[in-house]
Amino acid sequence: MLTRDDYQGTKEAWCPGCGNFGILNAVKKALLDLQLPPEKILMVSGIGQASKLPHYLRCNFFNGLHGRALPVALAAKLANPEMTVIVHNGDGDCYGEGGNHFLHNIRRNPDITCIVHDNKVYGLTKGQASPTSDKGFTTKVQTHGVFNEPFNPLAIAISMNCSFVARGYAGDLSYLAELIKKGIQHKGFSLIDVLQPCPTFNHVNTFRWYQERVYHLEEDKEFDPGNPLKAFYKAREWGDRIPLGVFYLHPRPTIEENIPALQAGPLYRQKIQPNRILDIMEEFYASPGEKPWLRGR
Amino acid sequence: MDKELTIKIGGEAGQGLVTIGSVLSNLFSRGGWYVFSSQDYESRIRGGHNIFQMRIADDPIWAMSDRVDVLIALDRETLYLHLPELHDNSVVIYDGEKIQAPPSGKVKLMSVPMDRIARESGGPILANTVALAATVGLLGYEIKYLEDYLRLTFGKKGEQIIRENTQAARRGHEEALRICREKREVCPFQVRPLDAPTKMLVSGNEGVALGALAAGCKFYSGYPMTPSTGILTYMASKADQFGVVVEQAEDEIAAINMVIGASFAGARAMTATSGGGFDLMTEGFSLAGMTETPIVVVLGQRPGPATGLPTRTEQAELQYAIHASHGEFPRMVLAPGTPEQAFYLTAHAFNQAEKYQIPVIILTDQYLADSYFSLDRPLDPDKITIDRCLLSEEELGRMKEEYRRYALSETGISPRTIPGQSRHLVMADSDEHDEYGHIIEDRETRSRQAAKRMKKEQMMEQDILPPNIYGHLKAKNIIICWGSTWGIVHETMKKLHDEGEDVAMLHFTQIWPFPSRQVKDLLRDRDELICIENNATGQLASIIREKTGMAMDEKILQADGRPFSVQYLFETVQEVIR
């Protein structure tokens, strides 16, 4: 029986009151509920405050480059599908610098849980706007306020038939933990965008601001996550009311299931036999009769 | 060399000249001849002026010759453009019913109604089969070899395709024989099969890919880019058979990060690209350096900067390969000169990458990647050892303390294991980290970890591959070269020898870490050092100077997007040494 201590990593170095603490606790709760042994978990992250999360847990991790967590995670999953692979990145990390990988991994559908700590601001570089910043958000760079259309990760993911699309909130720990559990249990690419207040650089989207607006999708008895149009409609709801929950479910085969080479098990366990290239030597001779490469064997 | 012959096929992209070229290469190779073939093409899908050329000989050859003996002109442009390259005995095969021939001077013109025969046999698409068969007829090769080959290659496409092709081939062949009979002359070049073993015909890209498969590369990801795309396609074609995951990445940034992820999780992993793609990879390259993740990257050079000459050749990324990425970390740069070297060096690259936990670059170029070479010996997987340098299950089981991915050690190499294999956790970070893999900022830990990484470079000297020596090093003149120019320079050297010149050749296959000590020993007290490079600045010459203090007496450089010709080098070296 695993306990909370089994997941205890190093001491956190986040600002007091950071939304990341809530996310970290929700992750620990989800792992504990699922009783996932630390050595079977691989956390992959990019750069940013969110990406430091794996250090504060006890598990395998690869903390790579800004925006590049997904390609690393995808390939690690392909090399060893037996691992539970969870990605932690921020909004700038995943939707800005890593936007291209975000789109293409939705297409691939690896069995990865992608948690985005979405605080709508660049914290590590001290407060510039992010792709998800609301219009009018003023910073030292966006001096006239953001006038670009905010990136809507949920709507984009739904439009691309992402197999699991959800939104959580760092101030709603047990609900977020449930979403993370569902994401890990879901076979395929699970996007969990997490609303995360940044007390230092985002004075608009605060805990209080969210507290007044968020509601659970379950409140709407009509809502069906199998319906892409309804999901899309909900994904565009932003302002006085902000929905949380599983927006969209679209189970489909994962990339791992589609690759014949993986049927023989994880790549690291497959035997290396240099001699096997003899099977294809014939193609370089165009002479089906003779086998000079087997001479003397 | 008693007999040799050069065939040049020219036409527009899409006319099937590569098919003609590769079938002829295969037929001759199968008949015991040595074949070398290369392509010269423009960056477009259809149209333009493209060339496939092939040299065949009864002695080993590794380069193209300047003279053209048989010209197969599939369009008018080829006929006019290449007439000056022909000599008294050259033969031109063309379709006189479609192209008006220039007033024939000294060359022999052989008009074969390719288009008409093709249409009568099944369709205009068969024109290249007619040209192919006419060439076979002209050279005195028996049609049955071609028929066998057609059956072999078109086997899967069905009886009708085989029938039509065979018919077109027979008629093209007969036509060539008829013309030879009527003109009462035999083609001066007869290449009937020799009483010699069949040769293996391999391209540089195939050499690399075969080396990777033999070494157990289990993960490959890449973004298509000339001239490295051949590796991607070849790996994909063998993926199911060899249990390789091949993924086409959304960009080169993803490709290298995937390779790092796969390697971290335990698979031998490789990517291939060209200069522009490698630009995008450099951040990931340094990630491999910092996280000490073993990866193999093939950098197939082509002329730059930016997109340069996308389909042509150059050796201008040597300095780039040894310096690419920010920060300091050990790496290895290998540069094969032939498909055979590419095969063994690629396998070596995987072992070295894992032994030292470093990124390894295999530096090729368009000339090596796309050219086909006859190998005398079959590639021998028995010569390949697999050395993964991972902690064994037993060692992991015995380990009492917590596993430290970046443990300090005498050699700078930390014991490596894979996540998920045991109870031990593997933690890696792109930030500076402590022995466990956790982020740090204190100066002591930074210094220790940075020093640990660099220490590996000294260790790597024990595996360094010194340059290969050809000829006698007591020679007055030493020609120095690296990578793909091996064949051209080697043939030049032989030619110079035949002319009584006192020359030897030094060829580098490992550039980094640079074999400084060995080079100092080899080149001490040498008279004349001549460096030959396919670039504008003499990049190897600079490295030699930096690492040994020795300056070249002469540099022969060329950066016009084309490989050197043996004739040009022969004349230039002669000029230089006199």
mmCIF file of C-alpha atoms in Angstrom, chain B residues 264 389-392 396 399 403 405 414-419 421-422 424-426:
data_model
loop_
_atom_site.group_PDB
_atom_site.id
_atom_site.type_symbol
_atom_site.label_atom_id
_atom_site.label_comp_id
_atom_site.label_asym_id
_atom_site.label_seq_id
_atom_site.Cartn_x
_atom_site.Cartn_y
_atom_site.Cartn_z
ATOM 1 C CA PHE B 264 16.150 8.136 -22.109
ATOM 2 C CA CYS B 389 26.973 0.088 -21.061
ATOM 3 C CA LEU B 390 23.864 -0.063 -18.858
ATOM 4 C CA LEU B 391 23.738 -1.227 -15.260
ATOM 5 C CA SER B 392 22.755 -4.875 -15.104
ATOM 6 C CA LEU B 396 20.739 -2.529 -9.732
ATOM 7 C CA MET B 399 22.506 -1.049 -5.055
ATOM 8 C CA TYR B 403 20.370 5.780 -7.577
ATOM 9 C CA ARG B 405 21.879 9.491 -12.480
ATOM 10 C CA SER B 414 27.959 7.971 -14.360
ATOM 11 C CA PRO B 415 26.371 4.530 -14.216
ATOM 12 C CA ARG B 416 23.279 4.582 -16.401
ATOM 13 C CA THR B 417 19.953 2.846 -16.062
ATOM 14 C CA ILE B 418 16.510 3.142 -17.624
ATOM 15 C CA PRO B 419 13.318 4.318 -15.895
ATOM 16 C CA GLN B 421 13.379 -1.223 -15.074
ATOM 17 C CA SER B 422 13.914 -1.474 -11.351
ATOM 18 C CA HIS B 424 15.469 2.909 -8.870
ATOM 19 C CA LEU B 425 14.225 6.240 -10.118
ATOM 20 C CA VAL B 426 15.911 8.022 -13.016
#
